[in-house]
Amino acid sequence: ILNVEQSPQSLHVQEGDSTNFTCSFPSSNFYALHWYRWETAKSPEALFVMTLNGDEKKKGRISATLNTKEGYSYLYIKGSQPEDSATYLCAPLYDALNFGKGTSLLVTP
Amino acid sequence: NAGVTQTPKFQVLKTGQSMTLQCAQDMNHNSMYWYRQDPGMGLRLIYYSASEGTTDKGEVPNGYNVSRLNKREFSLRLESAAPSQTSVYFCASRYRGGTDTQYFGPGTRLTVL
């Protein structure tokens, strides 16, 4: 069982706030890091896939960075909106995707 | 494309009953996965099939069996259901490589009484 840690476990911010959360994972035998967005009563949807140390990906107001040497990734949301409310999962890929428990984000108007 | 489909959407079983959860994908993906989602536990991998003809255990395989029927279909069987198997089950598929996106089905909500 691989130890994939996400912090914080939950986060409550006001609309317009910027926020970030962390994913840490074992860096040996690592192929790629996936980030997913999971809304209540839906299925997880892919946000980013990153492989290289120093990789940075951006999708609208959401961006992510990757440090493969120390085994962590940050997800940033700039100017949070209520529709950003969801659980954000990270999943490093070894022989299969190993999901963290997620960070649950609530954005209130 | 329907993507990843799962049947049934909901199921209630009594302890000791058996059932099979069906999953199919129409994206020509090589790899398929079964996860369970429990409160506070995130998504845990039950079994996966890296390619047609192969299956491997994940983190929580006990009490389950799988069959990769063909490239499209990957089923999960509970031989003798237990209340601890009450969960939401997600099937997923991915083409093959590390950077390929993994797509999830809509989930099956299973309750074992």
GROMACS .gro file of C-alpha atoms in nm:
model
  222
    1ILE     CA    1   0.000   0.000   0.000
    2LEU     CA    2   0.152   0.328  -0.109
    3ASN     CA    3   0.128   0.630   0.117
    4VAL     CA    4  -0.030   0.915  -0.078
    5GLU     CA    5  -0.104   1.208   0.150
    6GLN     CA    6  -0.322   1.506   0.067
    7SER     CA    7  -0.356   1.812   0.283
    8PRO     CA    8  -0.558   1.975   0.407
    9GLN     CA    9  -0.837   1.720   0.433
   10SER     CA   10  -1.095   1.995   0.386
   11LEU     CA   11  -1.098   2.364   0.315
   12HIS     CA   12  -1.366   2.631   0.332
   13VAL     CA   13  -1.294   2.959   0.152
   14GLN     CA   14  -1.488   3.264   0.041
   15GLU     CA   15  -1.558   3.339  -0.321
   16GLY     CA   16  -1.262   3.523  -0.469
   17ASP     CA   17  -1.003   3.373  -0.234
   18SER     CA   18  -0.707   3.192  -0.382
   19THR     CA   19  -0.615   2.860  -0.232
   20ASN     CA   20  -0.375   2.572  -0.268
   21PHE     CA   21  -0.339   2.217  -0.149
   22THR     CA   22  -0.068   1.955  -0.137
   23CYS     CA   23  -0.017   1.600  -0.250
   24SER     CA   24   0.284   1.402  -0.130
   25PHE     CA   25   0.380   1.057  -0.252
   26PRO     CA   26   0.672   0.812  -0.272
   27SER     CA   27   0.899   0.934  -0.549
   28SER     CA   28   1.064   0.602  -0.638
   29ASN     CA   29   0.933   0.405  -0.939
   30PHE     CA   30   0.698   0.689  -1.017
   31TYR     CA   31   0.568   0.742  -1.371
   32ALA     CA   32   0.321   1.029  -1.360
   33LEU     CA   33   0.099   1.234  -1.132
   34HIS     CA   34  -0.269   1.274  -1.208
   35TRP     CA   35  -0.505   1.530  -1.056
   36TYR     CA   36  -0.881   1.476  -1.058
   37ARG     CA   37  -1.180   1.687  -0.968
   38TRP     CA   38  -1.472   1.501  -0.809
   39GLU     CA   39  -1.808   1.663  -0.760
   40THR     CA   40  -2.065   1.509  -0.530
   41ALA     CA   41  -2.279   1.241  -0.696
   42LYS     CA   42  -2.060   1.242  -1.006
   43SER     CA   43  -1.753   1.053  -1.125
   44PRO     CA   44  -1.398   1.185  -1.094
   45GLU     CA   45  -1.287   1.391  -1.392
   46ALA     CA   46  -0.927   1.438  -1.497
   47LEU     CA   47  -0.767   1.780  -1.452
   48PHE     CA   48  -0.397   1.730  -1.521
   49VAL     CA   49  -0.136   1.468  -1.589
   50MET     CA   50   0.225   1.559  -1.515
   51THR     CA   51   0.543   1.359  -1.548
   52LEU     CA   52   0.852   1.580  -1.539
   53ASN     CA   53   1.016   1.739  -1.242
   54GLY     CA   54   0.928   2.107  -1.246
   55ASP     CA   55   0.624   2.049  -1.469
   56GLU     CA   56   0.355   2.311  -1.441
   57LYS     CA   57   0.009   2.275  -1.593
   58LYS     CA   58  -0.273   2.530  -1.610
   59LYS     CA   59  -0.642   2.509  -1.692
   60GLY     CA   60  -0.824   2.838  -1.650
   61ARG     CA   61  -0.789   2.943  -1.287
   62ILE     CA   62  -0.647   2.609  -1.177
   63SER     CA   63  -0.280   2.521  -1.199
   64ALA     CA   64  -0.053   2.250  -1.065
   65THR     CA   65   0.318   2.196  -1.013
   66LEU     CA   66   0.522   1.881  -0.968
   67ASN     CA   67   0.840   1.796  -0.780
   68THR     CA   68   0.933   1.437  -0.859
   69LYS     CA   69   1.259   1.438  -0.663
   70GLU     CA   70   1.094   1.508  -0.330
   71GLY     CA   71   0.758   1.356  -0.421
   72TYR     CA   72   0.502   1.634  -0.399
   73SER     CA   73   0.262   1.834  -0.610
   74TYR     CA   74   0.068   2.152  -0.543
   75LEU     CA   75  -0.271   2.243  -0.685
   76TYR     CA   76  -0.361   2.613  -0.693
   77ILE     CA   77  -0.698   2.774  -0.752
   78LYS     CA   78  -0.693   3.148  -0.819
   79GLY     CA   79  -1.005   3.349  -0.735
   80SER     CA   80  -1.217   3.055  -0.615
   81GLN     CA   81  -1.577   3.037  -0.733
   82PRO     CA   82  -1.867   2.838  -0.583
   83GLU     CA   83  -1.855   2.604  -0.884
   84ASP     CA   84  -1.501   2.505  -0.778
   85SER     CA   85  -1.652   2.327  -0.477
   86ALA     CA   86  -1.551   1.963  -0.511
   87THR     CA   87  -1.304   1.708  -0.383
   88TYR     CA   88  -0.965   1.726  -0.551
   89LEU     CA   89  -0.781   1.397  -0.578
   90CYS     CA   90  -0.421   1.335  -0.664
   91ALA     CA   91  -0.305   0.998  -0.792
   92PRO     CA   92   0.055   0.907  -0.861
   93LEU     CA   93   0.095   0.630  -1.114
   94TYR     CA   94   0.309   0.329  -1.031
   95ASP     CA   95   0.164   0.003  -1.162
   96ALA     CA   96  -0.180   0.162  -1.132
   97LEU     CA   97  -0.314   0.496  -1.012
   98ASN     CA   98  -0.302   0.519  -0.632
   99PHE     CA   99  -0.544   0.781  -0.509
  100GLY     CA  100  -0.505   1.003  -0.208
  101LYS     CA  101  -0.809   1.064   0.011
  102GLY     CA  102  -0.858   1.404  -0.144
  103THR     CA  103  -0.902   1.762  -0.033
  104SER     CA  104  -1.264   1.866  -0.002
  105LEU     CA  105  -1.307   2.231  -0.106
  106LEU     CA  106  -1.614   2.438  -0.027
  107VAL     CA  107  -1.637   2.786  -0.176
  108THR     CA  108  -1.915   3.004  -0.038
  109PRO     CA  109  -2.043   3.326  -0.197
  110ASN     CA  110  -1.901   0.725  -2.747
  111ALA     CA  111  -2.067   0.614  -2.427
  112GLY     CA  112  -1.730   0.613  -2.245
  113VAL     CA  113  -1.733   0.385  -1.942
  114THR     CA  114  -2.066   0.231  -1.850
  115GLN     CA  115  -2.157   0.036  -1.539
  116THR     CA  116  -2.456  -0.175  -1.446
  117PRO     CA  117  -2.646  -0.177  -1.223
  118LYS     CA  118  -2.657   0.177  -1.080
  119PHE     CA  119  -2.798   0.060  -0.748
  120GLN     CA  120  -2.822  -0.279  -0.580
  121VAL     CA  121  -2.931  -0.410  -0.241
  122LEU     CA  122  -2.813  -0.755  -0.139
  123LYS     CA  123  -2.856  -0.973   0.165
  124THR     CA  124  -2.548  -1.109   0.340
  125GLY     CA  125  -2.426  -1.419   0.160
  126GLN     CA  126  -2.582  -1.338  -0.176
  127SER     CA  127  -2.365  -1.314  -0.483
  128MET     CA  128  -2.367  -1.069  -0.768
  129THR     CA  129  -2.161  -0.941  -1.058
  130LEU     CA  130  -2.101  -0.576  -1.138
  131GLN     CA  131  -2.059  -0.514  -1.507
  132CYS     CA  132  -1.834  -0.258  -1.670
  133ALA     CA  133  -1.775  -0.181  -2.035
  134GLN     CA  134  -1.579   0.083  -2.225
  135ASP     CA  135  -1.593   0.178  -2.591
  136MET     CA  136  -1.271   0.379  -2.609
  137ASN     CA  137  -1.043   0.091  -2.710
  138HIS     CA  138  -0.861   0.121  -2.379
  139ASN     CA  139  -0.618  -0.148  -2.275
  140SER     CA  140  -0.632  -0.105  -1.898
  141MET     CA  141  -0.937  -0.133  -1.676
  142TYR     CA  142  -0.981  -0.088  -1.301
  143TRP     CA  143  -1.226  -0.145  -1.018
  144TYR     CA  144  -1.228   0.091  -0.718
  145ARG     CA  145  -1.443   0.122  -0.412
  146GLN     CA  146  -1.521   0.449  -0.242
  147ASP     CA  147  -1.599   0.465   0.128
  148PRO     CA  148  -1.642   0.773   0.348
  149GLY     CA  149  -1.306   0.901   0.467
  150MET     CA  150  -1.117   0.637   0.266
  151GLY     CA  151  -1.101   0.788  -0.080
  152LEU     CA  152  -1.080   0.559  -0.381
  153ARG     CA  153  -0.920   0.222  -0.314
  154LEU     CA  154  -0.814  -0.010  -0.591
  155ILE     CA  155  -0.971  -0.355  -0.577
  156TYR     CA  156  -0.842  -0.521  -0.894
  157TYR     CA  157  -0.710  -0.408  -1.227
  158SER     CA  158  -0.641  -0.546  -1.570
  159ALA     CA  159  -0.344  -0.387  -1.744
  160SER     CA  160  -0.435  -0.555  -2.071
  161GLU     CA  161  -0.675  -0.812  -2.208
  162GLY     CA  162  -0.600  -1.148  -2.054
  163THR     CA  163  -0.432  -1.020  -1.738
  164THR     CA  164  -0.566  -0.926  -1.396
  165ASP     CA  165  -0.389  -0.816  -1.079
  166LYS     CA  166  -0.484  -0.749  -0.722
  167GLY     CA  167  -0.502  -0.398  -0.593
  168GLU     CA  168  -0.509  -0.268  -0.238
  169VAL     CA  169  -0.832  -0.437  -0.120
  170PRO     CA  170  -0.898  -0.755  -0.326
  171ASN     CA  171  -1.034  -0.984  -0.053
  172GLY     CA  172  -1.391  -1.096  -0.113
  173TYR     CA  173  -1.385  -1.009  -0.483
  174ASN     CA  174  -1.306  -1.175  -0.813
  175VAL     CA  175  -1.274  -1.022  -1.156
  176SER     CA  176  -1.296  -1.130  -1.516
  177ARG     CA  177  -1.158  -0.945  -1.814
  178LEU     CA  178  -1.407  -1.091  -2.058
  179ASN     CA  179  -1.261  -0.915  -2.362
  180LYS     CA  180  -1.098  -0.582  -2.432
  181ARG     CA  181  -1.422  -0.392  -2.367
  182GLU     CA  182  -1.556  -0.561  -2.055
  183PHE     CA  183  -1.427  -0.607  -1.701
  184SER     CA  184  -1.661  -0.753  -1.440
  185LEU     CA  185  -1.637  -0.761  -1.061
  186ARG     CA  186  -1.795  -1.047  -0.869
  187LEU     CA  187  -1.889  -1.070  -0.505
  188GLU     CA  188  -1.927  -1.440  -0.429
  189SER     CA  189  -2.072  -1.404  -0.080
  190ALA     CA  190  -2.156  -1.046   0.000
  191ALA     CA  191  -2.081  -0.904   0.343
  192PRO     CA  192  -2.198  -0.577   0.505
  193SER     CA  193  -1.837  -0.454   0.488
  194GLN     CA  194  -1.874  -0.453   0.110
  195THR     CA  195  -2.140  -0.183   0.125
  196SER     CA  196  -1.980   0.088  -0.085
  197VAL     CA  197  -1.987   0.279  -0.410
  198TYR     CA  198  -1.798   0.092  -0.681
  199PHE     CA  199  -1.633   0.271  -0.970
  200CYS     CA  200  -1.498   0.117  -1.285
  201ALA     CA  201  -1.234   0.306  -1.483
  202SER     CA  202  -1.030   0.262  -1.796
  203ARG     CA  203  -0.716   0.407  -1.948
  204TYR     CA  204  -0.552   0.361  -2.285
  205ARG     CA  205  -0.215   0.242  -2.165
  206GLY     CA  206   0.060   0.495  -2.097
  207GLY     CA  207   0.144   0.690  -1.786
  208THR     CA  208   0.018   1.016  -1.928
  209ASP     CA  209  -0.309   0.877  -2.058
  210THR     CA  210  -0.619   1.008  -1.885
  211GLN     CA  211  -0.819   0.762  -1.681
  212TYR     CA  212  -1.195   0.776  -1.732
  213PHE     CA  213  -1.446   0.669  -1.473
  214GLY     CA  214  -1.789   0.514  -1.499
  215PRO     CA  215  -2.089   0.657  -1.312
  216GLY     CA  216  -2.058   0.418  -1.018
  217THR     CA  217  -2.268   0.143  -0.862
  218ARG     CA  218  -2.408   0.200  -0.515
  219LEU     CA  219  -2.420  -0.134  -0.336
  220THR     CA  220  -2.581  -0.197   0.000
  221VAL     CA  221  -2.539  -0.530   0.177
  222LEU     CA  222  -2.784  -0.591   0.459
   0.00000   0.00000   0.00000
